[in-house]
CSV table of C-alpha atoms in Angstrom, one decimal:
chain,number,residue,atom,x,y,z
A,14,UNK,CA,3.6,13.8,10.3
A,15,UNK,CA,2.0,12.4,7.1
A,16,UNK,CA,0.3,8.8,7.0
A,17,UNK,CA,-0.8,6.3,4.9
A,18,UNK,CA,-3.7,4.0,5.3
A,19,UNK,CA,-4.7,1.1,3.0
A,20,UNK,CA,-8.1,0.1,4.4
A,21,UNK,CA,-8.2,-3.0,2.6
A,22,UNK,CA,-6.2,-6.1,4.3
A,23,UNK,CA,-7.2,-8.4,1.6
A,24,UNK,CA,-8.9,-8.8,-1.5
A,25,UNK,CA,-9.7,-11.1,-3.6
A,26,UNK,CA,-10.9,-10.7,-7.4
A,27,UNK,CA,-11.0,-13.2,-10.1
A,28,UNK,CA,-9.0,-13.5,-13.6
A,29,UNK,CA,-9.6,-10.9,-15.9
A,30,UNK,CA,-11.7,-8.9,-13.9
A,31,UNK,CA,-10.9,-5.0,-12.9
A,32,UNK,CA,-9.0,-4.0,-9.3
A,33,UNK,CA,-9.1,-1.0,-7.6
A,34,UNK,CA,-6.8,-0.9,-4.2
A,35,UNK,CA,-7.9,2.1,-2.0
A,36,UNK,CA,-5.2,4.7,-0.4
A,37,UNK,CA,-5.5,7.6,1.4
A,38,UNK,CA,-3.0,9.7,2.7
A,39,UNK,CA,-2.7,12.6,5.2
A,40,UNK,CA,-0.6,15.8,5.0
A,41,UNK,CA,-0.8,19.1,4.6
A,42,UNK,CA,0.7,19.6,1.0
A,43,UNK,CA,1.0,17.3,-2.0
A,44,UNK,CA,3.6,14.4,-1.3
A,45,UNK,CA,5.5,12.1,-3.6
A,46,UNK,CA,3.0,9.2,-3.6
A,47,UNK,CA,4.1,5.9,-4.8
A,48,UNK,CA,2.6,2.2,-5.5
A,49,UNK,CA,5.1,-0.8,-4.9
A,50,UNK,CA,4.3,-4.3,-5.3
A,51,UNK,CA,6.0,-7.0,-3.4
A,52,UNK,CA,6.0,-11.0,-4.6
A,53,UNK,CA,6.4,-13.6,-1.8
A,54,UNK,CA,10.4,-13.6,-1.4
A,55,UNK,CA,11.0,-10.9,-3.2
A,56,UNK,CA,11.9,-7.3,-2.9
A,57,UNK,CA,9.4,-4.5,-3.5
A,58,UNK,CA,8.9,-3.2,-7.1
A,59,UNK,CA,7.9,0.1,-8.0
A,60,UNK,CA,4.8,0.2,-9.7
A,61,UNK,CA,4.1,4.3,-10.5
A,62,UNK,CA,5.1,7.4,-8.9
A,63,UNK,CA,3.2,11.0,-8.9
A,64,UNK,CA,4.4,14.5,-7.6
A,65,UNK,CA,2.6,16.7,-9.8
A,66,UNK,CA,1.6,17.3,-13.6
A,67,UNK,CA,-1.4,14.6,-14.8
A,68,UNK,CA,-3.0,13.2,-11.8
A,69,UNK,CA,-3.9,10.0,-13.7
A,70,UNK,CA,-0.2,8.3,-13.8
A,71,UNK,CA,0.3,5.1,-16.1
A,72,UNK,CA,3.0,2.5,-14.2
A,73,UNK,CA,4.4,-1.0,-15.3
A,74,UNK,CA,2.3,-4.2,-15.7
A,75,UNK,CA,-0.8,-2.1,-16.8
A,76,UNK,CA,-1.4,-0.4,-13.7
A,77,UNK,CA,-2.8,3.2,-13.3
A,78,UNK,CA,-3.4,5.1,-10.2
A,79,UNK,CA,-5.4,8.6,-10.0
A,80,UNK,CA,-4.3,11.6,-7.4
A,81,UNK,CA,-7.6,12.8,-5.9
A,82,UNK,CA,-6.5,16.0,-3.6
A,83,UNK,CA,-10.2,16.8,-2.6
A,84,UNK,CA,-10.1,13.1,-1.2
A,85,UNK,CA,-6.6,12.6,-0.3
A,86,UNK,CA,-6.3,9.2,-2.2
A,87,UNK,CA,-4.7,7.5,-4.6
A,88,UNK,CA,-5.8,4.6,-5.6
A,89,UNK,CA,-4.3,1.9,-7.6
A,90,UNK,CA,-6.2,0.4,-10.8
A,91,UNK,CA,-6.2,-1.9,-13.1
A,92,UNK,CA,-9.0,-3.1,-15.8
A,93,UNK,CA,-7.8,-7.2,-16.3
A,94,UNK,CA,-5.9,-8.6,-13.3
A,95,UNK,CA,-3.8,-11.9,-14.6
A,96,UNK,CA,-3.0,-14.7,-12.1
A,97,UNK,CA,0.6,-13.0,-11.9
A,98,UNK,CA,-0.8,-9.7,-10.3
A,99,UNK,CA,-1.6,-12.0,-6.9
A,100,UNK,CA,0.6,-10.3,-4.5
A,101,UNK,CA,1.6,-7.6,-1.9
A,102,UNK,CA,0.8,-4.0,-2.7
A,103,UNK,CA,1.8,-1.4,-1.0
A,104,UNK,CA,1.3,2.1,-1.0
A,105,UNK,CA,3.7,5.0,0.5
A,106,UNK,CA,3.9,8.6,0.9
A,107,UNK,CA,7.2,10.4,0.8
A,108,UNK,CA,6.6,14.4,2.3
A,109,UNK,CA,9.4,17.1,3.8
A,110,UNK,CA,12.5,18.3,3.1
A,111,UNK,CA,13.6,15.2,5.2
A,112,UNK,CA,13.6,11.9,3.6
A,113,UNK,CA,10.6,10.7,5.1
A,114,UNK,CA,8.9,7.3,3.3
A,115,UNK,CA,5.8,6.0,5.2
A,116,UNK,CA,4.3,3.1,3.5
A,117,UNK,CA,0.7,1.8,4.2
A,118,UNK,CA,-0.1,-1.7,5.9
A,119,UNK,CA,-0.3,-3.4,2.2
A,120,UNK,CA,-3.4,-4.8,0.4
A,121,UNK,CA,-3.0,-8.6,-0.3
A,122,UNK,CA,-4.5,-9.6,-3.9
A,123,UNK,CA,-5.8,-12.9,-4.4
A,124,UNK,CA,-6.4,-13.8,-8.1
A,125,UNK,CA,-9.0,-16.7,-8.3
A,126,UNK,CA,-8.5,-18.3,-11.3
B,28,UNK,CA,22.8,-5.4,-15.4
B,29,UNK,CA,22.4,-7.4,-12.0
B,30,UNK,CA,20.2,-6.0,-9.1
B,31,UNK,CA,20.2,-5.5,-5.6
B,32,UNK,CA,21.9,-8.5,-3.6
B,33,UNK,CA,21.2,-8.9,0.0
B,34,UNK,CA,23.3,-11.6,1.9
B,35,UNK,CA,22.7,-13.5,4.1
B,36,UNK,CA,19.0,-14.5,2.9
B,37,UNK,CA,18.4,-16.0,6.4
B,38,UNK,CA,19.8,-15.8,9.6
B,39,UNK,CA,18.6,-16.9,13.4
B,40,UNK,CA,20.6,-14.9,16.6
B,41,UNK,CA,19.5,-14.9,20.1
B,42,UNK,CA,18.6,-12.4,22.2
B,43,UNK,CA,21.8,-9.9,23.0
B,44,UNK,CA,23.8,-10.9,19.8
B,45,UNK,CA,24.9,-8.5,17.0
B,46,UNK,CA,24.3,-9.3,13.7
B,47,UNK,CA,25.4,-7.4,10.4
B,48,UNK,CA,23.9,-7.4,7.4
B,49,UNK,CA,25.0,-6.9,4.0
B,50,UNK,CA,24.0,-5.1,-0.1
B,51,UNK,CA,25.5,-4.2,-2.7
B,52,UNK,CA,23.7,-1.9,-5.0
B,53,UNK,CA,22.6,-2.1,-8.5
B,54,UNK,CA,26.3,-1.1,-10.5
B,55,UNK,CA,26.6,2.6,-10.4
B,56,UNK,CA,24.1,3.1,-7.9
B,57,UNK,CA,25.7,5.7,-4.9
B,58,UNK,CA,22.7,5.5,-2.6
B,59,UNK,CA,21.9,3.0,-0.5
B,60,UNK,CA,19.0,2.6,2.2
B,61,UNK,CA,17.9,0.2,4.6
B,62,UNK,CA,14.4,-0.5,5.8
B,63,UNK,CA,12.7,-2.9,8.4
B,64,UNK,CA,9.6,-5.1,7.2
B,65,UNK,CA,7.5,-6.7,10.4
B,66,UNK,CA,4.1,-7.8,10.2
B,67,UNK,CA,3.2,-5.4,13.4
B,68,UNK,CA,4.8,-2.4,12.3
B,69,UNK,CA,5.0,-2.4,8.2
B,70,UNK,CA,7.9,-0.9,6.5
B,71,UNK,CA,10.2,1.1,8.0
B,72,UNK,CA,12.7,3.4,6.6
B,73,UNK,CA,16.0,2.9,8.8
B,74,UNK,CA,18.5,4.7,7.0
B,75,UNK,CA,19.9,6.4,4.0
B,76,UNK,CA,23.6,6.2,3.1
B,77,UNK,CA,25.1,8.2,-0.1
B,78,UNK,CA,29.0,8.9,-0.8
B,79,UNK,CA,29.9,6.8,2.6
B,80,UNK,CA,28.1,8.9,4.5
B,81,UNK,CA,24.5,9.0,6.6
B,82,UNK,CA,22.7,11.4,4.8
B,83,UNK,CA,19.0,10.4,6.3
B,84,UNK,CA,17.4,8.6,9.2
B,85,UNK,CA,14.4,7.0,10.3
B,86,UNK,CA,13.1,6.8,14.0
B,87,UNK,CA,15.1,3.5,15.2
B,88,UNK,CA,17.5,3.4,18.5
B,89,UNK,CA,21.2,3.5,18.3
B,90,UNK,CA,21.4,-0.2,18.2
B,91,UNK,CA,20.8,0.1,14.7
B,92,UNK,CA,23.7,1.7,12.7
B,93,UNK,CA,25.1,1.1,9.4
B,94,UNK,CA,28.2,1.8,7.1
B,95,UNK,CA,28.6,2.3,3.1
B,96,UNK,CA,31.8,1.9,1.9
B,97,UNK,CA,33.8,3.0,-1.1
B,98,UNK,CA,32.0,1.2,-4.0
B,99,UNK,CA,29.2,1.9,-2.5
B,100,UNK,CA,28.6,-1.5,-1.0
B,101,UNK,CA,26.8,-1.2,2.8
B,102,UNK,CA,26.5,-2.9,5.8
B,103,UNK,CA,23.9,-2.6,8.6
B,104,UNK,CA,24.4,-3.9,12.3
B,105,UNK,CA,22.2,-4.5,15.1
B,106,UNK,CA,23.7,-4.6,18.5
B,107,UNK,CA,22.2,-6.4,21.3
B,108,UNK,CA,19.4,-7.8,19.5
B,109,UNK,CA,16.0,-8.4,21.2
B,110,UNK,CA,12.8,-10.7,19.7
B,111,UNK,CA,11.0,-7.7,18.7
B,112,UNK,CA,14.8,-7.2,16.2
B,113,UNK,CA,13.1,-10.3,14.2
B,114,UNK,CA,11.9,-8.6,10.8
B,115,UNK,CA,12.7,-9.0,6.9
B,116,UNK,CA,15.0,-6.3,6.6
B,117,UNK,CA,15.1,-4.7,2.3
B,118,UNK,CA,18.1,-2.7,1.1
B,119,UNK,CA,17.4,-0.2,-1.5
B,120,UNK,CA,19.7,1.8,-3.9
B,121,UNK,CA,19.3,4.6,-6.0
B,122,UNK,CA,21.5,6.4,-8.7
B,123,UNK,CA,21.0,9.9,-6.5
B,124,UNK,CA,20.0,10.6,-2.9
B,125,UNK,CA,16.9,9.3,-2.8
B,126,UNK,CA,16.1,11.9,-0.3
B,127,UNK,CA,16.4,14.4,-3.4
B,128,UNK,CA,13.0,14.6,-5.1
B,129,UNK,CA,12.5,10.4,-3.6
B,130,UNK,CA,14.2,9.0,-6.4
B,131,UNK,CA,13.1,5.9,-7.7
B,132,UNK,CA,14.6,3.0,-5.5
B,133,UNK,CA,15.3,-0.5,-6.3
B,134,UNK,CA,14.8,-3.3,-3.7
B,135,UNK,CA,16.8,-6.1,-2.8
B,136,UNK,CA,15.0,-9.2,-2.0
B,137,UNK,CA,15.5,-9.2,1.9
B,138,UNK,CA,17.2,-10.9,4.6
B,139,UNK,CA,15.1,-12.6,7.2
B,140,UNK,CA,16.9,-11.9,10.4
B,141,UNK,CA,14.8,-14.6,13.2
B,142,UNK,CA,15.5,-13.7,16.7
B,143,UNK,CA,15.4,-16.4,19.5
């Protein structure tokens, strides 16, 4: 069964400087692999989404993410984090002809002013 | 057009209740799934309903079932609720199956279900 890990619990950066959140995935083919983002009380949002083509995919809010199959990531960037990008980021693999969404343990962004 | 809506917000049970849970959909939406947010376990995908019917399933015992009705509205009920029950539990639609090439899926903002 595929999995997601997000080895970073927390992390914080300060305003205006770049972000990178890690993820890497494991299965055996290329899966959907997503990047949601989830604000205290608040529903997830989905950032970007990549299944194939261009493995550098441009989401909302300024947010890239790259598709690295010798690595198995997929890592989340941006270049200027604003105060508004503090919160929950998660990443998830979707994989099978079965509906099967595993999400990663979430990254926590702190933006210091 | 309004979003996902997820009612109640907040709700406390004790152990061995039921509780259901309702969403409606974004308007036009036909999908509808339900996942389970705890800080031990993560997200979990529960269920996927499209048309009124179960069309996928996560890995959760039979205590957890659900229903989607004709507008697409959908309910999800937990029988004989234990502490470990206690979780923020999202609602998601989509205009297809989202099972079908993972369509993109909207979130509702959650219901905090506490069990005592």
């Amino acid at each position: 069964a595929q999995s997601v890990t997000q080895p970073d619990i927390h992390i914080t950066v300060s305003e205006g400087a770049s972000l990178e959140l890690r993820c890497n995935y494991s299965y055996g083919a290329t899966p959907y692999l997503f990047w949601y983002v989830q604000s205290p009380g608040q529903g997830l949002q989905l950032l970007l989404k990549y299944f194939s083509g261009d493995t550098l995919v441009q989401g909302i809010k300024g947010f890239e993410a790259e598709f690295k199959r010798s690595q198995s990531s997929f890592n989340l960037r941006k270049p200027s984090v604003h105060w508004s990008d503090a919160a929950e980021y998660f990443c998830a693999v979707g994989a099978g002809l079965r509906f099967d969404m595993r999400f990663g343990a979430g990254t926590r962004l702190t933006v210091k002013p | 057009k309004a979003g996902v809506t997820q009612t109640p917000r907040y709700l406390i049970k004790t152990r061995g209740q039921q509780v259901t849970l309702s969403c409606s959909p974004i308007s036009g939406h036909r999908s509808v799934s339900w996942y389970q947010q705890t800080p031990g376990q993560g997200l979990q995908f529960l269920f996927e309903y499209f048309s009124e019917t179960q069309r996928n399933k996560g890995n959760f015992p039979g205590r957890f079932s659900g229903r989607q009705f004709s507008n697409s509205r959908s309910e999800m009920n937990v029988s004989t609720l234990e502490l470990g029950d206690s979780a923020l539990y999202l609602c998601a639609s989509s205009q297809g199956l989202a099972g079908a090439n993972y369509n993109e899926q909207f979130f509702g903002p959650g219901t905090r279900l506490t069990v005592l």
